[in-house]
Amino acid sequence: MKTEVLRATGITKYFYEPEKFQVLKGIDVQVNKGEFVALVGKSGCGKSTLMYVLSTMDTQYEGELIVAGQKLNDWSQNQLAAFRNQHIGFVFQFHYLLPEFTVLQNIMLPALKLNRWTESEVEERAYTKLKMLGMQDHALKVSAKLSGGQQQRVAIARALINEPDIIMGDEPTGNLDSYNTQLVFDIFKELTDVYHQSIIAVTHDEEFAAKSSRIIEMADGKIIH
Amino acid sequence: MKFTSFKLSAGIAKTQLLSKPRQTLVAMLGVTFGIGMFIALISMMTGLNKLTEDLAMTSSPDIRIYYDISPDRKSIAEFVNQEGLNITHHQKPKNESIKVRNAKQIAEQIRKRPNVKGASILLNSQVFYNYGPVQLNGTIAGVDILEEDKLFDLTHKMKEGRIENLISNPDGIIMGTGLAKKLRAKTGDRVVITTPQGFTQTLKIVGLFQIGIGVVDNTRSYANLSTVQTILQKEKSFITDVNVKLYDYTKAKELAPILQNDFGYKAEDWETANATLLVGAIIRNIITYAVSITLLIVAGFGIYNILNITIHNKMKDIAILKAMGFSGPDVRSIFMIQSLVIGFFGSLMGLIFGFVFSYLISLAPFNGGDIISITHLPVNFNPLFYVIGIVFGVATTANAGYMPSRKAAQVDPIEILRG
Ligand SMILES: Nc1ncnc2c1ncn2[C@@H]1O[C@H](COP(=O)(O)OP(=O)(O)OP(=O)(O)O)[C@@H](O)[C@H]1O
Ligand SMILES: [Mg+2]
């Protein structure tokens, strides 16, 4: 039986600046456990906007959002922050590590915030994730000193540290060369196949999308495929 | 907020502060300078205030009772022409005696009051001091020297001789050091006293005193009450002043009007008598607080600025922290902690700087000249100033940091991540 980790129903959103404009037009999305869903579509069709809604960071929408079995409409910002911390991992196009912190500290931060494990346990877990991504040798480097591909792998390790129900990515390979794109893709593939991690990621890379378990195509604020 | 969240925010704040040590130090130095100057200024100013107050206290009685010559009296024309409009030009004062009647009994009654440490009677007069060719204007106070000692602790103000010499020497005189110096007279010398009425008398210097205020030491001397009465050719009951000392001198202002009412003579408290000296204290306090607050406000703006710039540069970090699940309050505390740490350590360095600075001031030689006899500036090392300093410093930085921190807490991560 398939377990559902994310279900969004009838997501509708308007932008009012510079003029009223409906960016999402009643979108239904559903992601099962262990699925690797690729979200594709032309530039400006609303993919990023949808991802922000699904990620709980954007609360200005209509429709129903359920993640990890919890209905998230009407939650307060602080509640949603705590929820994201525990249930959702992020990987962005720009890797966004905290530059003054070491690789290890960057990965540990969400887990320290979660406060489920002791600091030494968190460190151990961070090392495990780094090893999985082949980055253990860089653990003590300041994150600003890494290459783009290395930083993205650290960002993935950070997204994984709290064992989230779902990882969300907005063009996670958008800023990488083909070698690193391949690497990130292989990692995602391994995560879903071996660890049954659920992933939903926006991508422009057709190769990347083709290898995912399911493709959702958007056009003009609607899902067409 | 939970302690673990706080600890995490503190850890992030620490890393961010340490990654920009120079910027952090500059922000701290702003506070250090403000607090340091506050400490140095207030220590010096209150030291001076305390000195002037002490001097005022030692040189004047808490309350002085005397006959106040009244300039206003009705002109004879007022009685003659009661209906008309009378203007009298160049009215002269009446020939009034400045004698305080029943002075002994008044002193006796005042001594019975609570809070009264002592009351002494004396006869004050203007005189000329002649020694060789030198003639100086001054005052002579005829006193019961033992009673006077009780009030003003003259024993410890003696530079040469002892106060008891006056008792054994009816013709003796104890002179202010400044006055003796001007006359070039020494203990054992004889000086001639001339009263305003033209009587003269030769008195022998049996001791020298120094109170520390030029106006007293350069003009006054003490003699036996009966001697001065004799010089002035006055009767045995002729007294001009009753001096009162209290256990709590701050009560003088309340008591003076009561005494004035009870005995019908002018009763003047020490604050009124020394108003010119004490006005300086008020001005010094105003300056101290004005300068310190200005410095702190400037330091506060510095911190406000630096924090605003930091937060502006850290927008992406704030957005990513929020995306990872840090709440607004978490983010706010990261930046509040930074400003409080800057404030606390900046103030702490300020306390040290202030202490060292005021210590150096206290070492520097300072000549009070003829006015007050001090060799160094008086500095008041009151621990309370250090408490005020750190509270002020931390409070200022907390205020300066609040607005930028709140702004950071309200950052919308999407706006930043969207690019
Ligand atoms: N804050 C905003 N205010 C107004 N309009 C916006 C805002 N953000 C995005 N839009 C508009 O909404 C539409 C969808 O934007 P979105 O960023 O979701 O597109 P996208 O599918 O992610 O495009 P891309 O593939 O280029 O990243 C675009 O037309 C964009 O101009
Ligand atoms: Mg986009």
XYZ file of C-alpha atoms and ligand atoms in Angstrom:
676
model
C 0.000 0.000 0.000
C 1.261 3.453 -0.862
C 1.564 6.008 1.893
C 0.898 9.565 0.947
C 3.344 12.196 2.225
C 1.917 15.254 0.487
C -1.457 16.157 -0.844
C -2.465 19.561 -2.129
C -5.988 20.116 -3.392
C -7.325 23.081 -5.336
C -4.371 25.360 -4.701
C -5.246 28.797 -5.997
C -3.164 31.897 -5.638
C -3.283 35.470 -6.840
C -0.638 38.158 -7.051
C -1.973 41.663 -6.604
C 1.156 43.540 -7.656
C 1.538 45.127 -10.143
C -2.017 44.055 -11.019
C -4.334 41.278 -9.968
C -3.145 38.104 -11.617
C -4.023 34.480 -10.951
C -0.755 32.567 -10.833
C -2.070 29.183 -9.587
C -5.404 27.956 -10.837
C -6.726 25.104 -8.724
C -3.755 22.796 -8.585
C -3.912 19.251 -7.208
C -0.630 17.545 -6.358
C 0.016 14.349 -4.523
C 3.323 12.681 -3.631
C 3.693 9.182 -2.232
C 6.429 7.847 0.003
C 9.557 6.902 -1.920
C 8.481 8.786 -5.020
C 10.731 11.121 -6.987
C 8.445 13.649 -8.637
C 9.776 16.113 -11.181
C 7.863 19.358 -11.732
C 8.421 20.856 -15.184
C 6.973 23.627 -17.269
C 7.811 26.792 -19.132
C 9.423 29.676 -17.376
C 6.869 31.818 -15.577
C 4.182 29.138 -15.419
C 4.188 29.181 -11.601
C 6.451 26.266 -10.566
C 8.421 28.185 -7.960
C 5.272 29.807 -6.634
C 3.706 26.372 -6.192
C 6.810 25.052 -4.444
C 6.689 27.901 -1.915
C 3.068 27.045 -1.175
C 3.832 23.328 -0.797
C 6.812 24.121 1.408
C 4.551 26.049 3.852
C 6.646 29.208 3.506
C 3.903 30.924 1.523
C 0.590 31.038 3.335
C -1.233 33.407 0.994
C -3.232 30.850 -0.997
C -6.571 29.062 -1.122
C -6.973 25.315 -1.153
C -6.011 22.478 1.126
C -2.486 21.390 2.001
C -1.703 18.166 3.844
C 1.885 17.149 4.572
C 2.834 14.051 6.580
C -0.817 13.563 7.401
C -1.292 17.029 8.887
C -3.595 19.669 7.475
C -1.532 22.836 7.498
C -4.048 25.527 6.602
C -4.532 28.016 9.455
C -1.263 27.183 11.206
C 0.667 30.109 12.620
C 4.033 31.126 11.144
C 5.886 29.838 14.174
C 4.064 26.503 14.099
C 4.822 26.167 10.404
C 8.500 26.937 11.031
C 8.661 24.118 13.557
C 6.817 21.855 11.129
C 9.244 22.592 8.286
C 12.130 21.921 10.605
C 10.887 18.443 11.343
C 9.136 17.305 8.159
C 10.490 19.169 5.134
C 13.996 19.370 3.676
C 14.984 22.033 1.140
C 17.457 22.193 -1.673
C 17.604 25.443 -3.641
C 19.144 26.466 -6.903
C 21.631 28.627 -5.083
C 23.014 26.491 -2.324
C 22.609 29.010 0.450
C 24.907 27.690 3.101
C 25.730 29.957 6.028
C 29.149 31.197 4.947
C 30.781 31.682 8.378
C 29.961 28.166 9.504
C 31.817 24.970 8.689
C 30.270 22.307 6.501
C 29.559 20.210 9.576
C 27.933 23.092 11.481
C 25.734 23.928 8.482
C 24.426 20.393 8.381
C 23.941 20.240 12.134
C 21.933 23.474 12.484
C 18.451 22.112 11.592
C 18.986 19.119 13.875
C 20.145 21.288 16.770
C 17.036 23.360 16.223
C 14.902 20.214 16.251
C 16.551 19.230 19.533
C 15.672 15.565 19.318
C 19.215 14.239 19.609
C 22.198 15.251 21.707
C 24.869 17.358 20.110
C 27.277 14.434 19.698
C 24.508 12.316 18.171
C 23.747 15.142 15.771
C 27.400 15.355 14.824
C 27.547 11.641 14.204
C 24.460 11.803 12.021
C 25.899 14.721 10.090
C 29.033 12.682 9.386
C 26.910 9.774 8.174
C 25.112 12.054 5.715
C 28.402 13.552 4.551
C 29.827 10.106 3.928
C 26.767 9.123 1.973
C 27.399 12.138 -0.261
C 31.158 11.613 -0.433
C 31.871 14.861 1.386
C 33.322 13.623 4.689
C 36.782 15.045 3.940
C 35.391 18.569 3.792
C 33.510 18.441 7.093
C 35.627 21.022 8.884
C 36.048 23.447 5.996
C 34.291 26.784 6.105
C 31.421 26.355 3.662
C 32.276 29.451 1.629
C 35.471 27.684 0.510
C 33.666 24.890 -1.401
C 32.853 24.624 -5.094
C 29.258 24.967 -6.291
C 28.732 21.230 -6.696
C 30.255 20.523 -3.294
C 28.047 23.156 -1.692
C 24.963 21.628 -3.267
C 25.864 18.228 -1.832
C 26.261 19.821 1.592
C 22.854 21.453 1.142
C 21.384 18.018 0.375
C 23.016 16.580 3.496
C 21.513 19.442 5.491
C 18.078 18.772 3.982
C 18.374 15.141 5.031
C 19.600 15.570 8.590
C 16.200 15.578 10.317
C 14.952 12.640 8.247
C 12.181 14.694 6.639
C 9.073 13.159 5.153
C 9.730 15.003 1.923
C 12.564 16.851 0.233
C 11.639 19.797 -1.939
C 13.936 21.261 -4.532
C 13.594 24.324 -6.751
C 15.952 23.699 -9.657
C 18.535 22.007 -7.427
C 20.790 21.397 -10.425
C 20.000 24.690 -12.152
C 23.340 26.167 -11.277
C 25.535 23.105 -11.764
C 27.580 21.725 -14.669
C 26.585 18.417 -16.259
C 28.962 16.382 -14.111
C 27.526 17.737 -10.867
C 23.998 17.594 -12.227
C 24.513 13.892 -12.835
C 25.936 13.507 -9.343
C 22.982 15.212 -7.665
C 20.585 13.214 -9.761
C 22.272 9.952 -8.738
C 22.042 10.993 -5.117
C 18.315 11.687 -5.445
C 17.834 8.396 -7.183
C 19.679 6.546 -4.442
C 17.737 8.372 -1.759
C 14.411 7.309 -3.225
C 15.379 3.796 -4.263
C 17.474 2.799 -1.235
C 16.142 4.984 1.563
C 12.563 5.463 0.287
C 12.912 9.207 0.584
C 10.151 11.221 -1.088
C 11.304 14.052 -3.326
C 9.564 16.723 -5.352
C 11.818 18.927 -7.437
C 11.345 21.625 -10.050
C 13.679 21.162 -12.992
C 14.401 22.494 -16.445
C 16.698 19.583 -17.211
C 14.843 17.112 -19.404
C 17.346 14.350 -18.768
C 16.920 14.878 -15.083
C 13.146 14.781 -15.383
C 13.164 11.728 -17.602
C 14.886 9.663 -14.942
C 12.436 10.594 -12.180
C 9.611 8.273 -11.155
C 6.901 10.726 -12.230
C 6.701 14.004 -14.119
C 4.176 16.719 -13.417
C 3.939 19.307 -16.138
C 2.565 22.761 -15.520
C 1.462 25.457 -17.894
C -0.031 28.833 -17.093
C -0.835 28.031 -13.470
C -2.417 24.652 -14.177
C -1.246 21.072 -14.235
C -1.582 19.731 -17.739
C -0.007 16.351 -17.362
C 11.558 30.578 24.115
C 13.082 27.278 25.057
C 16.560 27.242 26.512
C 17.922 25.031 23.735
C 16.636 27.441 21.102
C 18.278 30.248 22.994
C 21.527 28.338 23.175
C 21.421 27.717 19.446
C 20.643 31.370 18.690
C 23.493 32.367 20.984
C 25.837 30.006 19.143
C 24.885 31.493 15.785
C 25.216 35.016 17.179
C 28.665 34.181 18.509
C 29.864 32.762 15.197
C 28.608 35.801 13.331
C 30.239 38.210 15.792
C 33.562 36.385 15.709
C 33.602 36.167 11.926
C 33.754 39.987 11.797
C 36.016 40.784 14.735
C 36.930 44.277 13.628
C 33.357 45.383 13.081
C 32.370 43.862 16.420
C 35.222 45.624 18.184
C 34.369 48.996 16.671
C 30.773 48.624 17.822
C 31.972 47.701 21.302
C 34.408 50.613 21.462
C 31.548 53.024 20.841
C 29.868 51.767 23.988
C 33.187 51.578 25.833
C 33.885 55.211 25.153
C 30.411 56.311 26.225
C 30.411 54.362 29.473
C 34.061 55.139 30.233
C 33.501 58.856 29.905
C 30.361 58.610 31.992
C 32.266 56.890 34.805
C 35.203 59.294 34.666
C 33.004 62.368 34.492
C 30.588 61.382 37.201
C 33.383 60.228 39.532
C 35.183 63.528 39.154
C 32.109 65.737 39.264
C 30.582 64.081 42.311
C 34.018 64.136 43.940
C 34.089 67.896 43.457
C 30.495 68.227 44.601
C 31.184 66.254 47.720
C 34.259 68.340 48.454
C 32.435 71.639 48.112
C 29.564 70.325 50.170
C 31.925 69.080 52.866
C 33.736 72.375 52.898
C 30.473 74.232 53.076
C 29.477 72.001 55.959
C 32.701 72.387 57.904
C 32.970 76.131 57.512
C 29.411 77.121 58.219
C 26.906 76.030 60.823
C 23.901 74.025 59.718
C 21.742 76.879 60.936
C 22.857 80.361 61.887
C 20.599 82.607 63.933
C 21.279 86.350 63.805
C 19.625 89.714 63.691
C 18.826 90.609 60.121
C 19.014 94.333 59.589
C 15.833 95.211 57.749
C 16.105 97.827 55.048
C 12.367 98.350 54.751
C 10.805 100.598 57.242
C 8.023 103.064 56.832
C 9.110 106.592 56.227
C 7.854 109.243 58.593
C 5.935 110.740 55.679
C 3.700 107.679 55.634
C 2.479 108.522 59.111
C 2.045 112.209 58.460
C 0.355 111.970 55.090
C -1.583 108.725 55.324
C -3.955 109.374 52.391
C -1.379 110.634 49.921
C 1.168 109.017 47.701
C 4.559 109.151 49.406
C 7.888 108.506 47.803
C 11.005 108.630 49.960
C 14.337 108.764 48.193
C 17.639 107.582 49.719
C 16.131 106.185 52.866
C 18.843 105.156 55.329
C 18.613 102.197 57.670
C 17.804 102.818 61.290
C 20.530 102.531 63.875
C 19.664 99.022 64.967
C 21.605 96.858 67.334
C 22.617 93.528 65.806
C 22.478 91.969 69.241
C 20.634 88.699 69.680
C 18.842 89.042 73.003
C 18.750 86.085 75.364
C 21.173 84.286 73.096
C 22.269 82.001 75.915
C 18.713 80.911 76.615
C 18.023 80.446 72.914
C 21.080 78.192 72.616
C 19.970 76.347 75.722
C 16.504 75.684 74.288
C 17.823 74.638 70.887
C 20.140 72.098 72.499
C 17.075 70.371 73.956
C 15.616 69.708 70.521
C 15.971 66.292 68.895
C 18.590 65.949 66.110
C 20.563 68.927 67.509
C 24.226 68.120 67.969
C 25.179 71.439 69.501
C 24.465 75.161 69.664
C 27.072 77.820 70.331
C 26.892 81.544 70.856
C 29.369 83.945 69.392
C 30.142 87.552 68.782
C 31.241 88.300 65.248
C 32.795 91.569 64.236
C 34.621 93.181 61.381
C 38.134 94.226 62.393
C 41.427 95.372 60.974
C 44.508 93.344 61.707
C 47.692 95.368 62.034
C 51.108 93.821 62.140
C 53.996 96.097 61.412
C 53.056 98.154 58.409
C 50.493 95.639 57.145
C 46.797 96.326 57.742
C 44.251 93.703 56.710
C 40.502 93.566 56.796
C 38.975 90.509 58.432
C 36.611 89.211 61.067
C 37.023 88.128 64.622
C 34.734 85.651 66.336
C 34.433 85.753 70.103
C 33.545 82.241 71.143
C 33.494 79.681 73.898
C 36.205 77.723 72.145
C 35.221 74.345 73.612
C 31.617 74.747 72.480
C 32.828 75.867 69.049
C 35.106 72.835 68.875
C 32.128 70.565 69.477
C 30.434 72.063 66.431
C 33.300 72.429 63.995
C 35.938 69.997 65.220
C 38.510 72.761 65.432
C 40.944 70.471 67.249
C 41.612 68.679 64.001
C 41.848 71.858 61.973
C 44.723 73.249 64.044
C 47.976 73.658 62.152
C 49.925 75.120 65.085
C 49.123 75.304 68.769
C 46.086 73.894 70.553
C 42.632 75.280 71.105
C 43.102 75.081 74.891
C 45.767 77.810 74.605
C 42.897 80.230 74.210
C 41.461 79.338 77.623
C 44.702 79.908 79.447
C 45.386 83.101 77.478
C 42.650 85.721 77.842
C 44.509 87.867 75.298
C 45.072 85.017 72.932
C 43.838 84.660 69.362
C 43.699 81.668 67.011
C 44.177 82.838 63.465
C 43.460 81.380 60.015
C 46.643 80.244 58.293
C 45.944 82.348 55.204
C 45.447 85.473 57.286
C 48.639 84.844 59.287
C 50.554 84.293 56.075
C 49.355 87.584 54.634
C 50.308 89.387 57.828
C 53.611 87.499 57.887
C 52.851 86.807 61.533
C 53.757 83.612 63.408
C 52.516 81.895 66.526
C 53.653 83.915 69.540
C 53.581 87.223 67.638
C 51.380 90.056 68.803
C 48.939 91.677 66.387
C 46.929 94.815 66.871
C 43.193 94.655 66.295
C 41.239 97.737 65.338
C 37.462 97.725 65.500
C 35.222 99.737 63.152
C 34.484 102.016 66.102
C 38.205 102.773 66.367
C 39.085 100.818 69.509
C 42.356 98.953 69.427
C 43.728 96.027 71.350
C 46.864 93.932 71.126
C 46.355 90.180 71.009
C 48.826 87.318 70.938
C 48.617 84.543 68.336
C 48.385 81.251 70.235
C 47.489 78.953 67.353
C 46.756 78.675 63.639
C 43.851 76.823 62.031
C 43.075 75.804 58.485
C 39.574 74.823 57.378
C 40.419 74.569 53.705
C 38.336 77.359 52.227
C 40.139 80.539 51.297
C 37.341 82.899 52.338
C 37.534 81.569 55.905
C 41.231 80.880 56.351
C 42.258 84.237 54.876
C 40.009 86.387 57.043
C 38.888 84.775 60.282
C 40.325 84.369 63.750
C 38.899 83.145 67.033
C 39.249 84.793 70.424
C 37.527 84.416 73.782
C 34.009 85.804 73.870
C 34.753 88.124 76.777
C 37.875 89.457 75.055
C 35.944 90.417 71.955
C 33.172 91.957 74.065
C 35.830 94.039 75.768
C 37.438 95.138 72.491
C 34.073 96.194 71.148
C 33.223 97.836 74.494
C 30.006 95.888 74.722
C 28.192 94.437 77.696
C 28.562 90.786 78.784
C 25.334 89.711 77.100
C 26.236 91.100 73.694
C 26.000 88.177 71.246
C 25.493 88.424 67.486
C 25.088 84.799 66.379
C 23.801 81.471 67.578
C 25.269 78.599 65.547
C 23.493 75.255 65.404
C 24.836 71.912 64.190
C 22.515 68.972 63.563
C 23.129 65.255 63.469
C 21.414 65.128 60.073
C 22.355 68.253 58.172
C 19.788 67.567 55.446
C 17.084 68.530 57.953
C 18.445 72.062 58.292
C 16.167 73.447 55.621
C 13.091 72.263 57.519
C 14.248 73.338 60.918
C 15.453 76.855 60.055
C 11.987 78.387 59.495
C 10.757 76.811 62.733
C 13.580 78.355 64.730
C 13.065 81.686 63.006
C 9.424 81.600 64.002
C 10.127 80.475 67.584
C 12.777 83.034 68.448
C 12.006 85.940 66.165
C 15.493 86.158 64.705
C 16.653 85.322 61.212
C 17.581 81.629 60.961
C 19.563 80.741 57.863
C 20.330 77.149 56.836
C 23.664 76.138 55.354
C 22.287 75.531 51.865
C 21.003 79.081 51.623
C 24.221 80.467 53.089
C 26.341 78.524 50.584
C 23.998 78.808 47.615
C 26.753 80.022 45.297
C 28.979 77.076 46.118
C 26.157 74.582 45.732
C 24.831 75.970 42.469
C 28.098 74.732 40.957
C 27.187 71.208 42.061
C 23.863 71.311 40.243
C 25.501 72.598 37.066
C 28.171 69.914 37.267
C 25.503 67.221 37.601
C 23.616 68.548 34.598
C 26.796 68.599 32.509
C 27.749 65.084 33.567
C 24.426 63.572 32.636
C 24.042 65.583 29.441
C 27.476 64.608 28.153
C 27.135 60.958 29.180
C 23.701 60.564 27.642
C 24.906 62.202 24.427
C 27.851 59.837 24.218
C 25.601 56.846 24.847
C 23.090 57.932 22.242
C 25.893 58.275 19.717
C 27.133 54.794 20.644
C 23.551 53.533 20.374
C 23.226 54.911 16.851
C 26.516 53.252 15.987
C 25.172 49.897 17.101
C 21.872 50.496 15.341
C 23.760 51.211 12.140
C 26.106 48.271 12.372
C 23.267 45.897 13.160
C 21.217 47.217 10.265
C 24.117 46.674 7.896
C 24.763 43.203 9.306
C 21.130 42.244 8.890
C 21.066 43.649 5.380
C 24.114 41.541 4.490
C 22.606 38.497 6.160
C 19.230 38.537 4.406
C 19.964 35.281 2.596
C 21.098 33.603 5.785
C 17.976 34.757 7.570
C 15.827 33.409 4.742
C 17.583 30.068 4.768
C 17.307 29.794 8.551
C 13.607 30.448 8.297
C 13.227 27.911 5.488
C 14.997 25.352 7.690
C 12.507 25.955 10.450
C 13.897 28.768 12.578
C 11.016 30.941 13.761
C 10.826 34.735 13.835
C 11.634 34.838 17.561
C 14.688 32.604 16.956
C 15.990 35.004 14.333
C 15.208 38.013 16.493
C 17.120 36.566 19.400
C 20.159 35.903 17.201
C 20.467 39.618 16.544
C 19.322 40.782 19.970
C 22.002 38.594 21.504
C 24.573 40.171 19.214
C 23.654 43.669 20.307
C 23.486 42.682 23.973
C 26.888 41.019 23.787
C 28.299 44.143 22.150
C 26.597 46.217 24.839
C 27.729 44.061 27.745
C 31.355 43.643 26.792
C 31.538 47.210 25.505
C 30.201 48.466 28.848
C 32.506 46.169 30.782
C 35.508 47.571 28.951
C 33.985 51.000 29.577
C 33.938 50.362 33.329
C 37.603 49.399 33.248
C 38.465 52.362 31.055
C 36.430 54.647 33.313
C 38.098 53.323 36.451
C 41.600 53.698 35.040
C 40.779 57.152 33.752
C 39.333 58.367 37.050
C 42.248 56.822 38.912
C 44.674 58.776 36.732
C 42.667 61.935 37.368
C 42.934 61.342 41.104
C 46.730 61.062 40.784
C 47.218 64.223 38.778
C 48.404 67.118 40.961
C 45.941 69.971 41.189
C 46.462 73.247 42.960
C 43.288 74.667 44.454
C 45.080 77.982 44.948
C 43.752 80.435 47.511
C 40.192 79.271 47.170
C 40.338 75.692 48.393
C 43.337 73.907 49.810
C 43.577 70.687 47.784
C 46.590 69.093 46.110
C 44.672 66.594 43.926
C 41.288 66.593 42.306
C 38.868 64.719 44.526
C 37.487 61.628 42.760
C 34.525 59.689 44.050
C 34.956 55.938 43.434
C 31.376 55.028 44.186
C 30.527 51.440 43.085
C 27.003 52.623 42.313
C 28.306 54.533 39.263
C 29.695 51.291 37.874
C 26.348 49.573 38.327
C 24.586 52.499 36.642
C 27.201 52.400 33.880
C 26.651 48.797 32.935
C 22.873 49.056 33.215
C 22.908 52.174 31.002
C 25.231 50.535 28.489
C 23.263 47.341 28.142
C 19.933 49.179 28.092
C 21.132 51.516 25.328
C 22.366 48.677 23.144
C 19.218 46.660 23.787
C 17.189 49.634 22.561
C 19.447 50.199 19.582
C 19.322 46.519 18.643
C 15.597 46.048 19.054
C 14.369 47.652 15.827
C 16.862 45.961 13.470
C 16.313 42.605 15.196
C 12.591 42.894 14.833
C 13.055 43.712 11.178
C 15.157 40.574 10.811
C 12.451 38.496 12.473
C 9.897 39.789 9.981
C 11.943 38.984 6.875
C 9.815 37.046 4.391
C 12.042 34.190 3.200
C 10.255 33.874 -0.141
C 11.119 37.411 -1.146
C 14.783 36.650 -0.618
C 14.866 33.116 -2.040
C 12.974 34.123 -5.163
C 15.963 36.325 -5.903
N 6.125 38.403 -5.972
C 5.524 38.401 -7.147
N 4.641 39.382 -7.452
C 4.000 39.380 -8.633
N 4.169 38.447 -9.572
C 5.032 37.452 -9.341
C 5.735 37.376 -8.112
N 6.525 36.270 -8.141
C 6.311 35.701 -9.328
N 5.416 36.394 -10.040
C 4.907 36.023 -11.357
O 4.232 34.801 -11.240
C 4.497 33.998 -12.344
C 5.079 32.676 -11.894
O 6.368 32.886 -11.329
P 7.274 31.666 -10.884
O 8.491 32.222 -10.283
O 6.457 30.743 -10.069
O 7.626 30.998 -12.269
P 8.522 29.700 -12.536
O 7.606 28.707 -13.157
O 9.229 29.298 -11.325
O 9.535 30.263 -13.632
P 11.071 29.867 -13.797
O 11.063 28.552 -14.507
O 11.585 30.957 -14.678
O 11.670 29.837 -12.476
C 5.442 34.779 -13.231
O 4.665 35.371 -14.265
C 6.011 35.836 -12.350
O 6.268 37.001 -13.072
Mg 11.207 29.254 -10.686
